[in-house]
Every structure is written in C-alpha cells, then in structure tokens.
C-alpha cells in the first residue's frame, strides 16, 4: 500500500473515534491491509491519538497483537 493508504486510515480512525466499536472494526480492517512498517507507524500515531481518550486505550492491544 502507499503512504496515502496510511493517511486515509488515520483520517477514518479520527472520524469514527466517537464510537469505540466502529473504531475497533476500522483498526482491525486497517491491520489487514497495511504493510508491517505502516502498522508500526500507525501504532506510533495511535498511541499519541488515544492519550486523552481513555475509552480507546484498549485499542492498542489490537494493534500490538498484529
């Protein structure tokens, strides 16, 4: 995938962050399509994004298990 797929994934996750279930589904979907180095970049971005969103803290487990 290209860099734009990673950027697209981030924008989708930002838009659905109001709904934990939908956020998890989109994150799982992204992990299926992104390349390993893109998943690492996504994990770094995700850790910063969810710092002040306690309801999304457990989503790091999803990405760490990939």
C-alpha atoms as a PDB file:
ATOM      1  CA  UNK A   1       0.000   0.000   0.000  1.00  0.00           C
ATOM      2  CA  UNK A   2       1.074   3.534  -0.491  1.00  0.00           C
ATOM      3  CA  UNK A   3       1.601   6.252   2.076  1.00  0.00           C
ATOM      4  CA  UNK A   4      -1.813   7.591   1.131  1.00  0.00           C
ATOM      5  CA  UNK A   5      -3.454   4.402   2.458  1.00  0.00           C
ATOM      6  CA  UNK A   6      -1.896   5.050   5.850  1.00  0.00           C
ATOM      7  CA  UNK A   7      -3.064   8.663   5.755  1.00  0.00           C
ATOM      8  CA  UNK A   8      -6.535   7.534   4.709  1.00  0.00           C
ATOM      9  CA  UNK A   9      -6.619   5.062   7.601  1.00  0.00           C
ATOM     10  CA  UNK A  10      -5.694   7.787  10.080  1.00  0.00           C
ATOM     11  CA  UNK A  11      -8.428  10.074   8.760  1.00  0.00           C
ATOM     12  CA  UNK A  12     -11.025   7.306   9.017  1.00  0.00           C
ATOM     13  CA  UNK A  13      -9.971   6.496  12.583  1.00  0.00           C
ATOM     14  CA  UNK A  14     -10.200  10.160  13.546  1.00  0.00           C
ATOM     15  CA  UNK A  15     -13.725  10.368  12.121  1.00  0.00           C
ATOM     16  CA  UNK A  16     -15.007   7.237  13.873  1.00  0.00           C
ATOM     17  CA  UNK A  17     -13.289   7.808  17.221  1.00  0.00           C
ATOM     18  CA  UNK A  18     -16.647   8.759  18.775  1.00  0.00           C
ATOM     19  CA  UNK A  19     -17.736   5.095  18.554  1.00  0.00           C
ATOM     20  CA  UNK A  20     -15.422   2.551  20.211  1.00  0.00           C
ATOM     21  CA  UNK A  21     -16.891  -0.448  18.374  1.00  0.00           C
ATOM     22  CA  UNK A  22     -16.585   1.171  14.972  1.00  0.00           C
ATOM     23  CA  UNK A  23     -13.081   2.390  15.811  1.00  0.00           C
ATOM     24  CA  UNK A  24     -12.028  -1.180  16.652  1.00  0.00           C
ATOM     25  CA  UNK A  25     -13.518  -2.546  13.427  1.00  0.00           C
ATOM     26  CA  UNK A  26     -11.734   0.054  11.321  1.00  0.00           C
ATOM     27  CA  UNK A  27      -8.462  -0.555  13.136  1.00  0.00           C
ATOM     28  CA  UNK A  28      -8.709  -4.305  12.559  1.00  0.00           C
ATOM     29  CA  UNK A  29      -9.510  -3.727   8.901  1.00  0.00           C
ATOM     30  CA  UNK A  30      -6.509  -1.434   8.544  1.00  0.00           C
ATOM     31  CA  UNK A  31      -4.199  -4.033  10.087  1.00  0.00           C
ATOM     32  CA  UNK A  32      -5.228  -6.498   7.377  1.00  0.00           C
ATOM     33  CA  UNK A  33      -4.332  -4.161   4.517  1.00  0.00           C
ATOM     34  CA  UNK A  34      -1.361  -2.161   5.731  1.00  0.00           C
ATOM     35  CA  UNK A  35       2.217  -3.323   5.370  1.00  0.00           C
ATOM     36  CA  UNK A  36       4.180  -4.172   8.528  1.00  0.00           C
ATOM     37  CA  UNK A  37       6.146  -0.907   8.556  1.00  0.00           C
ATOM     38  CA  UNK A  38       2.893   1.027   8.042  1.00  0.00           C
ATOM     39  CA  UNK A  39       1.357  -0.774  11.010  1.00  0.00           C
ATOM     40  CA  UNK A  40       4.344   0.343  13.100  1.00  0.00           C
ATOM     41  CA  UNK A  41       3.755   3.942  12.003  1.00  0.00           C
ATOM     42  CA  UNK A  42       0.047   3.561  12.751  1.00  0.00           C
ATOM     43  CA  UNK A  43       0.838   2.207  16.219  1.00  0.00           C
ATOM     44  CA  UNK A  44       3.017   5.232  16.980  1.00  0.00           C
ATOM     45  CA  UNK A  45       0.301   7.589  15.754  1.00  0.00           C
ATOM     46  CA  UNK A  46      -2.384   5.678  17.670  1.00  0.00           C
ATOM     47  CA  UNK A  47      -0.526   5.859  20.969  1.00  0.00           C
ATOM     48  CA  UNK A  48      -0.441   9.659  20.705  1.00  0.00           C
ATOM     49  CA  UNK A  49      -4.018   9.916  19.412  1.00  0.00           C
ATOM     50  CA  UNK A  50      -5.554   7.961  22.295  1.00  0.00           C
ATOM     51  CA  UNK A  51      -3.572   9.602  25.107  1.00  0.00           C
ATOM     52  CA  UNK A  52      -6.560  11.704  26.139  1.00  0.00           C
ATOM     53  CA  UNK A  53      -9.224   9.231  25.062  1.00  0.00           C
ATOM     54  CA  UNK A  54      -9.473   6.655  27.871  1.00  0.00           C
ATOM     55  CA  UNK A  55     -12.317   4.837  26.138  1.00  0.00           C
ATOM     56  CA  UNK A  56      -9.925   3.938  23.302  1.00  0.00           C
ATOM     57  CA  UNK A  57      -6.932   2.890  25.417  1.00  0.00           C
ATOM     58  CA  UNK A  58      -7.614  -0.826  24.948  1.00  0.00           C
ATOM     59  CA  UNK A  59      -7.334  -0.489  21.158  1.00  0.00           C
ATOM     60  CA  UNK A  60      -3.552  -0.523  21.468  1.00  0.00           C
ATOM     61  CA  UNK A  61      -3.913  -4.210  22.281  1.00  0.00           C
ATOM     62  CA  UNK A  62      -5.465  -4.786  18.851  1.00  0.00           C
ATOM     63  CA  UNK A  63      -2.556  -3.263  17.009  1.00  0.00           C
ATOM     64  CA  UNK A  64       0.103  -4.773  19.279  1.00  0.00           C
ATOM     65  CA  UNK A  65      -1.233  -8.269  18.568  1.00  0.00           C
ATOM     66  CA  UNK A  66      -0.648  -7.853  14.828  1.00  0.00           C
END
